[in-house]
Amino acid sequence: MSAERPSLPPVRLNSEAELARDALAAPLFVRAVRLARWAGPDTRVGAGGELVEAQLPAAAEHLGLAADDDGAAYASEAWRLAVDTGLLDVTDPEEEDAEGTASAGENLALLTGGSPQDVLSIWLDGLDAVHADATAPVLDDFADLVGEDGSIDFDALDWDPEAEAEFLDGVLGNLYLLTLADNGAGEGPVPLPALAASMIVPDDMGEPTDDILEQVSEAMMRLDDQFRLLEPIGIVEYRPVDEALMVEEGEAPADTVGGDEDDVTRYGMVKLTPLGLYGIRARMLEAGVDAPAVGDLADKGADALLDGIAHYPESVARAEVKLWLAGYADGAVSAAAELLAAARGADEGGPLRRLHCQQALALAGPEAEPAVRAVLGDQELGGLARVWLAEHGAADVPAPPEDMIFWLAIDTIAAHLDADGELDELQGLIEGLSAQHSGFFDEVWRVDHPATAAVLEAMGRLHSDKKAAKDARKAAFKARSRAGG
C-alpha cells in the first residue's frame, strides 16, 4: 500500500451555516432555548440544578406541552440540556433545604449573536449530554437500589458506564460508515436489527446461535430506547420498534391486525441526518479516529493533497481538488506547477500521485498550459504532460520518445493497481496499453521504473490472452533479473 488509507471514507458535510440552522431547529434544543429565555427571578432549582417539581407544569405549559407527567418529563429534559450547554446559569442554594436560582447563561446570546461555529459548539455540548443520558442505566425499580442508610447500591445495577458508552459509540460509528458506504449510496435508513447484529454477530459466524440471537434482540431493545433519546437532538431520523412486537414472556400478544412480522420496518429504522454526520464525526475526531471530510485538504500543499486523495472515491477526489484549486491564490499556472512538482518521485506512491495530478490538472483549465509545457522533457512527467496537452487541443505537442511511452504505460498500470479499481476496468487498461505497441513485452521489461517487474507480474495474472499473459510473465522474470532481484 503506497499511502496510509483513512480508516473511514471522507464525508461531505453541509456548510457550517446549514448545520447551525439544523442544530437550532432540533426539537430538544428548541425547547432548551425556550426555557432558558423563560427562566427569571422567580425560577427555582434544586441542589442538582434541576427545575423544582412545582415549576415543571408551568415550564411544560410554556413549551406548549400538556401539564401531565409526560409534559413534565419533556420540560425537565429540556431544562437539563439548557444547563448542560451553558444556556442557563444555575446558582446553588446556600442552605441545605433551600432552593437555588437560574438566569440566562453566556451561551444563550451566542445563539443569535455568535457565529455558526459558536452554535455548533454549544450543540455538540448538548449532544454529549444526551449521549450520556442514553448510556445511563435503566432503573426499573429505584427503591430496590436504596439501602437502609439511604445509600445507593451501584453494584446492583450491573452497569459499566465505559462499556455502555463504547457500545453506543460503536453503533453510531457503524451507522456513520454505512451512511458513507458506496460513495454515499448508503444514505437510506438502516434496519435496527442489522445495526444491532453488526455489533454482536462475529464476522466469521455463519448461522447465528440462539444465544447470539437473544443478545441481538436485547441490544435492539436497548438501542430502541437510545435512539428515541437521540432523535430530538437532531442526529437521527428514527422509526421506533412497533410496540405490538414488544411482548413479554407469558403475556398475550397485542393486536397486530394489519401488521406483517416480515416487514423489517416494524423492527425499527434509523438514519443519520446531515447534522448527525457532523456530530458523530466530531465525536470520533475527539476520540482520535481518522475521519476525513471533503475540504480538509483545501489549505494544504499539493503534496498533502495528492497523498490525501490517493484512495478517495473519484467523485470525492474531484470535489477535494476543486476546493483546493478554488482556494489557490497564485493562479492556475502556479497551482499546476506545484501539483506537478508534488507528483514527482520514485517511491511506491509515485504512480498514484501522478494519476491524481493528471486528473487535478484536468480541472485546472487551459490556463495551466505553461506549467505543463515546462515538464515535457521530464521522464516522470513528460508523458502525462503530452496527454494533457493533447486532450486540450494544444498545438506543437512533440512526439514522445519510445522509452517514455513504455515508462508511462508502466506508471499508469502501477497507479491503477494501487488504486484498487474494478477488475474489469484494470484488465481493459492492461490489454489496451499492451496492444498499442507491437512487441510490447519484448521491450517493456527494460523500462527503468521501480514498479516494472510488479506491473508485468500483474499483467501475467490478469491478461485474458494466454500467450500475452505468458509473455508478460517472461518479461517480469527478465525485469527481476535486470534489477538484480
CSV table of C-alpha atoms in Angstrom, one decimal:
chain,number,residue,atom,x,y,z
A,1,MET,CA,0.0,0.0,0.0
A,2,SER,CA,1.6,3.2,-1.1
A,3,ALA,CA,-0.2,5.6,1.2
A,4,GLU,CA,-1.8,5.2,4.6
A,5,ARG,CA,-5.5,4.9,4.0
A,6,PRO,CA,-8.0,6.7,6.2
A,7,SER,CA,-9.9,4.3,8.5
A,8,LEU,CA,-13.2,5.8,7.2
A,9,PRO,CA,-14.3,7.2,3.9
A,10,PRO,CA,-14.3,11.0,3.5
A,11,VAL,CA,-17.6,12.6,4.3
A,12,ARG,CA,-19.2,15.5,2.5
A,13,LEU,CA,-20.6,17.8,5.2
A,14,ASN,CA,-23.1,20.6,4.8
A,15,SER,CA,-21.8,24.1,5.3
A,16,GLU,CA,-21.5,25.3,8.9
A,17,ALA,CA,-24.3,27.8,8.3
A,18,GLU,CA,-26.7,25.0,7.2
A,19,LEU,CA,-25.6,22.7,10.1
A,20,ALA,CA,-26.1,25.6,12.6
A,21,ARG,CA,-29.6,26.1,11.3
A,22,ASP,CA,-30.3,22.4,11.7
A,23,ALA,CA,-28.9,22.5,15.2
A,24,LEU,CA,-31.2,25.4,16.2
A,25,ALA,CA,-34.2,23.5,14.7
A,26,ALA,CA,-33.5,20.3,16.7
A,27,PRO,CA,-36.7,19.8,18.9
A,28,LEU,CA,-34.9,19.3,22.2
A,29,PHE,CA,-32.5,22.2,21.5
A,30,VAL,CA,-35.5,24.4,20.6
A,31,ARG,CA,-37.2,23.5,24.0
A,32,ALA,CA,-33.9,24.1,25.9
A,33,VAL,CA,-33.6,27.6,24.3
A,34,ARG,CA,-37.2,28.5,25.1
A,35,LEU,CA,-36.8,27.5,28.7
A,36,ALA,CA,-33.5,29.4,29.0
A,37,ARG,CA,-35.4,32.6,27.8
A,38,TRP,CA,-38.3,31.8,30.1
A,39,ALA,CA,-36.3,31.5,33.3
A,40,GLY,CA,-36.4,34.5,35.5
A,41,PRO,CA,-36.0,35.8,39.1
A,42,ASP,CA,-38.9,33.6,40.3
A,43,THR,CA,-37.4,30.4,38.8
A,44,ARG,CA,-36.3,27.9,41.5
A,45,VAL,CA,-33.9,25.0,41.2
A,46,GLY,CA,-32.9,22.1,43.4
A,47,ALA,CA,-29.4,21.2,44.7
A,48,GLY,CA,-28.5,19.4,41.5
A,49,GLY,CA,-29.5,22.3,39.2
A,50,GLU,CA,-32.8,20.7,38.3
A,51,LEU,CA,-36.0,22.7,38.0
A,52,VAL,CA,-38.1,22.2,41.1
A,53,GLU,CA,-41.0,19.9,40.6
A,54,ALA,CA,-43.6,22.5,41.4
A,55,GLN,CA,-42.5,24.6,38.4
A,56,LEU,CA,-42.4,21.8,35.9
A,57,PRO,CA,-46.1,22.2,34.9
A,58,ALA,CA,-45.5,25.9,34.1
A,59,ALA,CA,-42.4,25.1,32.2
A,60,ALA,CA,-44.3,22.4,30.2
A,61,GLU,CA,-47.1,24.9,29.5
A,62,HIS,CA,-44.6,27.4,28.2
A,63,LEU,CA,-43.3,24.8,25.8
A,64,GLY,CA,-46.8,24.1,24.6
A,65,LEU,CA,-46.9,20.7,26.3
A,66,ALA,CA,-49.6,19.1,28.5
A,67,ALA,CA,-49.2,19.7,32.2
A,68,ASP,CA,-49.0,16.0,32.9
A,69,ASP,CA,-46.3,13.5,33.7
A,70,ASP,CA,-45.1,13.4,30.1
A,71,GLY,CA,-45.1,17.2,29.7
A,72,ALA,CA,-43.1,17.5,33.0
A,73,ALA,CA,-40.6,14.9,31.8
A,74,TYR,CA,-40.0,16.7,28.5
A,75,ALA,CA,-39.7,20.0,30.3
A,76,SER,CA,-37.2,18.5,32.8
A,77,GLU,CA,-35.2,17.0,29.9
A,78,ALA,CA,-35.0,20.4,28.1
A,79,TRP,CA,-34.1,22.2,31.3
A,80,ARG,CA,-31.2,19.8,32.0
A,81,LEU,CA,-29.9,20.4,28.4
A,82,ALA,CA,-30.1,24.2,28.9
A,83,VAL,CA,-28.0,23.9,32.0
A,84,ASP,CA,-25.5,21.4,30.4
A,85,THR,CA,-25.0,23.6,27.4
A,86,GLY,CA,-24.5,26.9,29.3
A,87,LEU,CA,-27.7,28.4,28.1
A,88,LEU,CA,-28.7,28.7,31.8
A,89,ASP,CA,-26.5,29.6,34.7
A,90,VAL,CA,-27.6,28.0,38.0
A,91,THR,CA,-26.8,29.3,41.4
A,92,ASP,CA,-26.8,26.6,44.1
A,93,PRO,CA,-28.8,27.1,47.2
A,94,GLU,CA,-26.8,28.5,50.1
A,95,GLU,CA,-28.6,26.3,52.7
A,96,GLU,CA,-29.3,22.6,52.6
A,97,ASP,CA,-33.0,22.7,52.3
A,98,ALA,CA,-33.2,26.0,50.3
A,99,GLU,CA,-33.7,26.5,46.6
A,100,GLY,CA,-31.3,27.9,44.1
A,101,THR,CA,-31.9,30.3,41.2
A,102,ALA,CA,-31.3,30.4,37.5
A,103,SER,CA,-30.5,33.1,35.0
A,104,ALA,CA,-29.6,33.3,31.3
A,105,GLY,CA,-26.1,31.9,30.6
A,106,GLU,CA,-23.5,33.5,28.4
A,107,ASN,CA,-24.1,30.9,25.6
A,108,LEU,CA,-27.7,32.0,25.1
A,109,ALA,CA,-26.6,35.3,23.5
A,110,LEU,CA,-24.3,33.4,21.2
A,111,LEU,CA,-27.2,31.6,19.5
A,112,THR,CA,-28.3,34.9,17.9
A,113,GLY,CA,-25.1,37.0,18.1
A,114,GLY,CA,-22.4,34.4,17.5
A,115,SER,CA,-21.0,32.5,14.5
A,116,PRO,CA,-22.3,29.2,13.1
A,117,GLN,CA,-19.2,27.7,14.8
A,118,ASP,CA,-20.4,29.0,18.2
A,119,VAL,CA,-23.8,27.5,17.7
A,120,LEU,CA,-22.4,24.1,16.7
A,121,SER,CA,-20.0,24.1,19.7
A,122,ILE,CA,-22.9,24.6,22.0
A,123,TRP,CA,-25.0,22.0,20.2
A,124,LEU,CA,-22.1,19.5,20.5
A,125,ASP,CA,-22.1,20.0,24.2
A,126,GLY,CA,-25.8,19.1,24.1
A,127,LEU,CA,-25.1,16.0,22.1
A,128,ASP,CA,-22.5,14.9,24.7
A,129,ALA,CA,-25.1,15.4,27.4
A,130,VAL,CA,-27.8,13.4,25.5
A,131,HIS,CA,-25.3,10.7,24.7
A,132,ALA,CA,-24.6,10.4,28.4
A,133,ASP,CA,-28.3,10.2,29.2
A,134,ALA,CA,-28.7,7.5,26.5
A,135,THR,CA,-26.0,5.3,28.2
A,136,ALA,CA,-27.3,5.8,31.7
A,137,PRO,CA,-28.6,2.7,33.5
A,138,VAL,CA,-32.3,1.9,33.2
A,139,LEU,CA,-33.8,2.0,36.7
A,140,ASP,CA,-36.9,-0.3,36.7
A,141,ASP,CA,-37.2,-0.1,40.4
A,142,PHE,CA,-35.0,2.5,42.0
A,143,ALA,CA,-36.3,1.7,45.5
A,144,ASP,CA,-34.6,-1.7,45.4
A,145,LEU,CA,-31.2,0.0,45.0
A,146,VAL,CA,-31.5,2.2,48.1
A,147,GLY,CA,-30.1,0.7,51.2
A,148,GLU,CA,-31.4,1.2,54.8
A,149,ASP,CA,-29.0,4.0,55.3
A,150,GLY,CA,-30.1,5.8,52.2
A,151,SER,CA,-27.1,4.9,50.1
A,152,ILE,CA,-27.4,3.6,46.6
A,153,ASP,CA,-26.0,0.2,45.7
A,154,PHE,CA,-24.5,1.0,42.3
A,155,ASP,CA,-23.0,-2.5,42.1
A,156,ALA,CA,-26.5,-3.9,41.9
A,157,LEU,CA,-27.1,-2.0,38.7
A,158,ASP,CA,-24.8,-4.3,36.7
A,159,TRP,CA,-23.8,-1.3,34.7
A,160,ASP,CA,-20.4,-0.5,33.2
A,161,PRO,CA,-20.5,3.2,32.0
A,162,GLU,CA,-17.5,2.8,29.8
A,163,ALA,CA,-18.8,-0.4,28.2
A,164,GLU,CA,-22.2,1.2,27.6
A,165,ALA,CA,-20.7,4.3,26.0
A,166,GLU,CA,-18.3,2.2,23.9
A,167,PHE,CA,-21.2,0.1,22.6
A,168,LEU,CA,-23.3,3.1,21.6
A,169,ASP,CA,-20.3,4.8,20.0
A,170,GLY,CA,-19.6,1.6,18.1
A,171,VAL,CA,-23.2,1.5,16.8
A,172,LEU,CA,-23.1,5.2,15.8
A,173,GLY,CA,-19.7,4.5,14.1
A,174,ASN,CA,-21.2,1.6,12.1
A,175,LEU,CA,-24.2,3.8,11.2
A,176,TYR,CA,-21.8,6.5,10.0
A,177,LEU,CA,-19.8,4.0,7.9
A,178,LEU,CA,-23.0,2.6,6.4
A,179,THR,CA,-24.2,6.1,5.6
A,180,LEU,CA,-20.9,6.7,3.7
A,181,ALA,CA,-20.8,3.3,2.0
A,182,ASP,CA,-20.5,3.1,-1.8
A,183,ASN,CA,-19.8,6.8,-2.0
A,184,GLY,CA,-23.0,7.9,-0.3
A,185,ALA,CA,-25.3,5.2,-1.7
A,186,GLY,CA,-25.9,4.0,1.8
A,187,GLU,CA,-27.8,7.2,2.9
A,188,GLY,CA,-31.1,5.4,3.3
A,189,PRO,CA,-32.4,4.2,6.7
A,190,VAL,CA,-30.8,1.1,8.3
A,191,PRO,CA,-32.9,-1.6,9.9
A,192,LEU,CA,-32.3,-1.7,13.7
A,193,PRO,CA,-31.8,-5.5,13.7
A,194,ALA,CA,-28.9,-5.1,11.2
A,195,LEU,CA,-27.3,-2.4,13.2
A,196,ALA,CA,-27.5,-4.4,16.4
A,197,ALA,CA,-26.2,-7.5,14.7
A,198,SER,CA,-23.2,-5.6,13.3
A,199,MET,CA,-22.1,-5.2,17.0
A,200,ILE,CA,-23.0,-8.7,18.2
A,201,VAL,CA,-22.6,-11.3,15.5
A,202,PRO,CA,-19.0,-12.3,14.8
A,203,ASP,CA,-17.9,-11.7,11.2
A,204,ASP,CA,-16.9,-15.3,10.7
A,205,MET,CA,-20.2,-16.8,12.0
A,206,GLY,CA,-22.5,-18.5,9.5
A,207,GLU,CA,-25.8,-19.2,11.2
A,208,PRO,CA,-26.2,-17.2,14.4
A,209,THR,CA,-26.8,-19.3,17.5
A,210,ASP,CA,-29.9,-18.9,19.8
A,211,ASP,CA,-27.7,-17.2,22.3
A,212,ILE,CA,-26.4,-14.7,19.7
A,213,LEU,CA,-29.9,-14.0,18.5
A,214,GLU,CA,-31.0,-13.3,22.1
A,215,GLN,CA,-28.2,-10.9,22.5
A,216,VAL,CA,-29.1,-9.1,19.3
A,217,SER,CA,-32.7,-8.9,20.5
A,218,GLU,CA,-31.7,-7.4,23.8
A,219,ALA,CA,-29.4,-4.9,22.0
A,220,MET,CA,-32.2,-3.9,19.7
A,221,MET,CA,-34.4,-3.0,22.7
A,222,ARG,CA,-31.7,-1.0,24.3
A,223,LEU,CA,-30.9,0.8,21.0
A,224,ASP,CA,-34.6,1.5,20.6
A,225,ASP,CA,-34.6,3.4,23.9
A,226,GLN,CA,-31.4,5.2,23.0
A,227,PHE,CA,-32.4,6.3,19.5
A,228,ARG,CA,-35.7,7.6,21.0
A,229,LEU,CA,-33.5,9.8,23.2
A,230,LEU,CA,-31.1,10.8,20.4
A,231,GLU,CA,-33.6,11.7,17.8
A,232,PRO,CA,-34.8,15.0,19.5
A,233,ILE,CA,-31.2,16.4,19.5
A,234,GLY,CA,-31.3,16.1,15.7
A,235,ILE,CA,-28.7,13.4,14.8
A,236,VAL,CA,-31.0,10.7,13.6
A,237,GLU,CA,-34.4,10.2,11.9
A,238,TYR,CA,-35.8,7.2,13.8
A,239,ARG,CA,-38.8,5.0,13.3
A,240,PRO,CA,-39.2,3.1,16.6
A,241,VAL,CA,-39.8,-0.6,17.1
A,242,ASP,CA,-43.5,-1.4,16.7
A,243,GLU,CA,-44.8,-1.7,20.3
A,244,ALA,CA,-47.0,-4.5,19.2
A,245,LEU,CA,-43.9,-6.6,18.9
A,246,MET,CA,-42.7,-5.9,22.4
A,247,VAL,CA,-44.4,-8.8,24.2
A,248,GLU,CA,-43.0,-10.0,27.5
A,249,GLU,CA,-42.9,-13.7,28.1
A,250,GLY,CA,-46.2,-15.0,29.3
A,251,GLU,CA,-48.2,-12.0,28.0
A,252,ALA,CA,-50.8,-12.2,25.4
A,253,PRO,CA,-49.7,-10.7,22.1
A,254,ALA,CA,-51.0,-7.2,21.3
A,255,ASP,CA,-53.5,-6.7,18.5
A,256,THR,CA,-51.3,-6.7,15.3
A,257,VAL,CA,-54.1,-6.5,12.7
A,258,GLY,CA,-52.6,-5.2,9.6
A,259,GLY,CA,-49.1,-5.9,10.8
A,260,ASP,CA,-46.7,-8.1,8.9
A,261,GLU,CA,-44.0,-9.8,11.0
A,262,ASP,CA,-41.8,-10.0,7.9
A,263,ASP,CA,-41.9,-6.2,7.5
A,264,VAL,CA,-38.4,-5.2,8.6
A,265,THR,CA,-39.5,-1.6,9.2
A,266,ARG,CA,-41.6,-2.7,12.2
A,267,TYR,CA,-38.4,-3.6,14.0
A,268,GLY,CA,-37.0,0.0,13.8
A,269,MET,CA,-35.3,2.0,11.1
A,270,VAL,CA,-32.7,4.6,11.7
A,271,LYS,CA,-30.9,7.2,9.5
A,272,LEU,CA,-28.2,9.7,10.3
A,273,THR,CA,-29.1,13.3,9.4
A,274,PRO,CA,-26.5,15.7,7.9
A,275,LEU,CA,-26.3,17.2,11.4
A,276,GLY,CA,-25.7,13.6,12.7
A,277,LEU,CA,-22.9,13.1,10.3
A,278,TYR,CA,-21.3,16.2,11.6
A,279,GLY,CA,-21.9,15.4,15.3
A,280,ILE,CA,-20.7,11.8,15.1
A,281,ARG,CA,-17.6,12.8,13.1
A,282,ALA,CA,-16.8,15.5,15.7
A,283,ARG,CA,-17.0,12.9,18.5
A,284,MET,CA,-14.8,10.5,16.5
A,285,LEU,CA,-12.2,13.1,15.9
A,286,GLU,CA,-12.1,13.9,19.6
A,287,ALA,CA,-11.6,10.2,20.3
A,288,GLY,CA,-8.6,10.2,17.9
A,289,VAL,CA,-10.3,8.4,15.0
A,290,ASP,CA,-9.2,9.3,11.5
A,291,ALA,CA,-12.5,10.6,10.0
A,292,PRO,CA,-11.6,12.8,6.9
A,293,ALA,CA,-14.1,15.3,5.4
A,294,VAL,CA,-14.1,16.9,2.0
A,295,GLY,CA,-12.3,20.3,2.4
A,296,ASP,CA,-9.8,19.1,4.9
A,297,LEU,CA,-7.0,19.5,2.3
A,298,ALA,CA,-8.1,22.8,0.8
A,299,ASP,CA,-5.5,24.8,2.7
A,300,LYS,CA,-2.7,22.2,2.5
A,301,GLY,CA,0.2,21.9,0.0
A,302,ALA,CA,-0.1,20.0,-3.3
A,303,ASP,CA,1.9,17.1,-1.8
A,304,ALA,CA,-0.6,16.7,1.0
A,305,LEU,CA,-3.5,17.0,-1.5
A,306,LEU,CA,-2.2,14.3,-3.8
A,307,ASP,CA,-1.3,11.9,-0.9
A,308,GLY,CA,-4.6,12.7,0.9
A,309,ILE,CA,-6.9,11.9,-2.1
A,310,ALA,CA,-4.9,8.8,-3.1
A,311,HIS,CA,-7.7,6.4,-2.1
A,312,TYR,CA,-10.7,8.7,-2.2
A,313,PRO,CA,-13.6,7.7,-4.5
A,314,GLU,CA,-13.2,9.6,-7.8
A,315,SER,CA,-16.1,12.0,-7.3
A,316,VAL,CA,-14.9,12.9,-3.8
A,317,ALA,CA,-11.4,13.4,-5.0
A,318,ARG,CA,-12.7,15.7,-7.7
A,319,ALA,CA,-14.6,17.7,-5.1
A,320,GLU,CA,-11.5,18.0,-2.9
A,321,VAL,CA,-9.3,19.1,-5.8
A,322,LYS,CA,-11.9,21.7,-6.9
A,323,LEU,CA,-11.9,23.2,-3.4
A,324,TRP,CA,-8.0,23.2,-3.4
A,325,LEU,CA,-7.9,25.0,-6.7
A,326,ALA,CA,-10.5,27.5,-5.7
A,327,GLY,CA,-8.5,28.4,-2.7
A,328,TYR,CA,-5.2,28.7,-4.5
A,329,ALA,CA,-4.4,32.4,-4.6
A,330,ASP,CA,-1.5,32.5,-7.1
A,331,GLY,CA,-3.3,31.4,-10.2
A,332,ALA,CA,-3.6,28.3,-12.4
A,333,VAL,CA,0.0,28.2,-13.7
A,334,SER,CA,1.4,28.3,-10.2
A,335,ALA,CA,-1.1,25.7,-9.0
A,336,ALA,CA,-0.3,23.4,-11.9
A,337,ALA,CA,3.5,23.8,-11.2
A,338,GLU,CA,3.0,22.9,-7.6
A,339,LEU,CA,0.9,19.8,-8.5
A,340,LEU,CA,3.5,18.6,-11.0
A,341,ALA,CA,6.3,19.1,-8.5
A,342,ALA,CA,4.4,17.1,-5.9
A,343,ALA,CA,3.8,14.3,-8.4
A,344,ARG,CA,7.5,13.5,-8.8
A,345,GLY,CA,9.1,10.6,-7.0
A,346,ALA,CA,10.3,7.0,-7.4
A,347,ASP,CA,8.6,5.9,-4.2
A,348,GLU,CA,5.8,3.4,-4.1
A,349,GLY,CA,3.1,6.1,-4.0
A,350,GLY,CA,4.5,8.0,-7.0
A,351,PRO,CA,2.3,6.4,-9.7
A,352,LEU,CA,-0.9,7.1,-7.9
A,353,ARG,CA,0.2,10.7,-7.2
A,354,ARG,CA,0.9,11.2,-10.9
A,355,LEU,CA,-2.5,9.8,-11.8
A,356,HIS,CA,-4.3,12.1,-9.4
A,357,CYS,CA,-2.1,15.0,-10.6
A,358,GLN,CA,-3.2,14.4,-14.2
A,359,GLN,CA,-6.9,14.3,-13.0
A,360,ALA,CA,-6.3,17.5,-11.0
A,361,LEU,CA,-4.7,19.3,-14.0
A,362,ALA,CA,-7.8,18.5,-16.0
A,363,LEU,CA,-9.8,20.7,-13.5
A,364,ALA,CA,-7.2,23.5,-13.6
A,365,GLY,CA,-8.2,24.5,-17.1
A,366,PRO,CA,-6.3,25.6,-20.2
A,367,GLU,CA,-4.6,28.4,-18.2
A,368,ALA,CA,-2.3,25.8,-16.8
A,369,GLU,CA,-0.6,25.1,-20.2
A,370,PRO,CA,2.7,27.0,-19.5
A,371,ALA,CA,3.4,24.9,-16.4
A,372,VAL,CA,2.5,21.7,-18.2
A,373,ARG,CA,4.8,22.5,-21.2
A,374,ALA,CA,7.6,23.2,-18.8
A,375,VAL,CA,7.8,19.5,-17.9
A,376,LEU,CA,7.7,18.0,-21.4
A,377,GLY,CA,11.3,16.8,-21.1
A,378,ASP,CA,10.9,15.3,-17.7
A,379,GLN,CA,11.0,11.4,-17.7
A,380,GLU,CA,8.4,11.1,-15.0
A,381,LEU,CA,6.0,13.9,-16.0
A,382,GLY,CA,6.6,14.3,-19.8
A,383,GLY,CA,4.1,11.6,-20.7
A,384,LEU,CA,1.2,12.9,-18.7
A,385,ALA,CA,2.1,16.4,-19.9
A,386,ARG,CA,1.7,15.3,-23.5
A,387,VAL,CA,-1.6,13.5,-22.7
A,388,TRP,CA,-2.9,16.7,-21.0
A,389,LEU,CA,-1.9,18.9,-24.0
A,390,ALA,CA,-3.5,16.6,-26.5
A,391,GLU,CA,-6.7,16.5,-24.5
A,392,HIS,CA,-6.8,20.3,-24.5
A,393,GLY,CA,-6.2,20.5,-28.3
A,394,ALA,CA,-2.8,22.2,-27.9
A,395,ALA,CA,-0.6,22.7,-30.9
A,396,ASP,CA,3.0,21.8,-31.3
A,397,VAL,CA,3.0,18.8,-29.0
A,398,PRO,CA,6.2,16.9,-29.5
A,399,ALA,CA,6.0,13.2,-30.0
A,400,PRO,CA,7.2,11.2,-27.0
A,401,PRO,CA,10.4,9.1,-27.3
A,402,GLU,CA,9.7,5.4,-27.2
A,403,ASP,CA,11.2,4.8,-23.7
A,404,MET,CA,8.8,7.5,-22.4
A,405,ILE,CA,5.8,5.7,-23.9
A,406,PHE,CA,6.7,2.4,-22.2
A,407,TRP,CA,7.6,4.3,-18.9
A,408,LEU,CA,4.1,5.9,-18.9
A,409,ALA,CA,2.4,2.6,-19.6
A,410,ILE,CA,4.1,1.0,-16.6
A,411,ASP,CA,3.4,4.1,-14.4
A,412,THR,CA,-0.3,4.2,-15.4
A,413,ILE,CA,-0.9,0.5,-14.7
A,414,ALA,CA,1.0,0.7,-11.4
A,415,ALA,CA,-1.2,3.6,-10.4
A,416,HIS,CA,-4.4,1.7,-11.2
A,417,LEU,CA,-3.1,-1.4,-9.4
A,418,ASP,CA,-2.6,0.7,-6.3
A,419,ALA,CA,-6.0,2.4,-6.6
A,420,ASP,CA,-7.8,-1.0,-6.2
A,421,GLY,CA,-10.2,-0.2,-9.0
A,422,GLU,CA,-12.7,-2.5,-10.7
A,423,LEU,CA,-11.1,-5.7,-12.1
A,424,ASP,CA,-12.8,-5.4,-15.5
A,425,GLU,CA,-11.5,-1.8,-15.9
A,426,LEU,CA,-8.0,-2.8,-14.9
A,427,GLN,CA,-8.0,-5.7,-17.3
A,428,GLY,CA,-9.2,-3.5,-20.1
A,429,LEU,CA,-6.5,-1.0,-19.3
A,430,ILE,CA,-3.8,-3.7,-19.3
A,431,GLU,CA,-4.9,-5.2,-22.6
A,432,GLY,CA,-5.4,-1.8,-24.3
A,433,LEU,CA,-2.0,-0.5,-23.4
A,434,SER,CA,-0.1,-3.7,-24.3
A,435,ALA,CA,-2.0,-3.9,-27.7
A,436,GLN,CA,-1.0,-0.3,-28.7
A,437,HIS,CA,2.6,-1.4,-29.3
A,438,SER,CA,3.8,-4.3,-31.3
A,439,GLY,CA,6.4,-6.3,-29.4
A,440,PHE,CA,5.3,-4.6,-26.2
A,441,PHE,CA,6.6,-7.4,-23.8
A,442,ASP,CA,9.9,-7.6,-25.8
A,443,GLU,CA,10.7,-4.1,-24.9
A,444,VAL,CA,8.8,-3.1,-21.7
A,445,TRP,CA,10.9,-5.1,-19.3
A,446,ARG,CA,13.8,-2.7,-19.9
A,447,VAL,CA,11.9,0.2,-18.5
A,448,ASP,CA,13.8,1.9,-15.6
A,449,HIS,CA,10.8,2.2,-13.3
A,450,PRO,CA,10.6,0.8,-9.8
A,451,ALA,CA,7.3,-1.0,-10.5
A,452,THR,CA,8.2,-2.6,-13.8
A,453,ALA,CA,8.5,-6.2,-12.5
A,454,ALA,CA,5.4,-5.9,-10.3
A,455,VAL,CA,3.3,-4.5,-13.1
A,456,LEU,CA,4.4,-7.2,-15.6
A,457,GLU,CA,3.6,-9.9,-13.0
A,458,ALA,CA,0.1,-8.4,-12.6
A,459,MET,CA,-0.3,-8.3,-16.4
A,460,GLY,CA,0.6,-12.0,-16.5
A,461,ARG,CA,-2.1,-12.7,-14.0
A,462,LEU,CA,-4.8,-10.5,-15.5
A,463,HIS,CA,-4.4,-10.6,-19.2
A,464,SER,CA,-7.1,-12.7,-20.8
A,465,ASP,CA,-5.0,-13.8,-23.8
A,466,LYS,CA,-2.9,-16.8,-22.7
A,467,LYS,CA,0.0,-16.0,-25.0
A,468,ALA,CA,0.1,-12.4,-23.9
A,469,ALA,CA,-0.1,-13.5,-20.2
A,470,LYS,CA,2.8,-15.9,-20.8
A,471,ASP,CA,4.9,-13.2,-22.5
A,472,ALA,CA,4.1,-10.8,-19.6
A,473,ARG,CA,5.4,-13.4,-17.0
A,474,LYS,CA,8.6,-13.9,-19.1
A,475,ALA,CA,9.1,-10.2,-19.2
A,476,ALA,CA,8.6,-9.9,-15.5
A,477,PHE,CA,11.3,-12.5,-14.9
A,478,LYS,CA,13.7,-10.5,-17.2
A,479,ALA,CA,12.8,-7.3,-15.3
A,480,ARG,CA,13.6,-9.0,-12.0
A,481,SER,CA,16.9,-10.4,-13.3
A,482,ARG,CA,17.8,-7.0,-14.7
A,483,ALA,CA,17.1,-5.3,-11.3
A,484,GLY,CA,19.2,-8.0,-9.5
A,485,GLY,CA,16.1,-9.4,-7.7
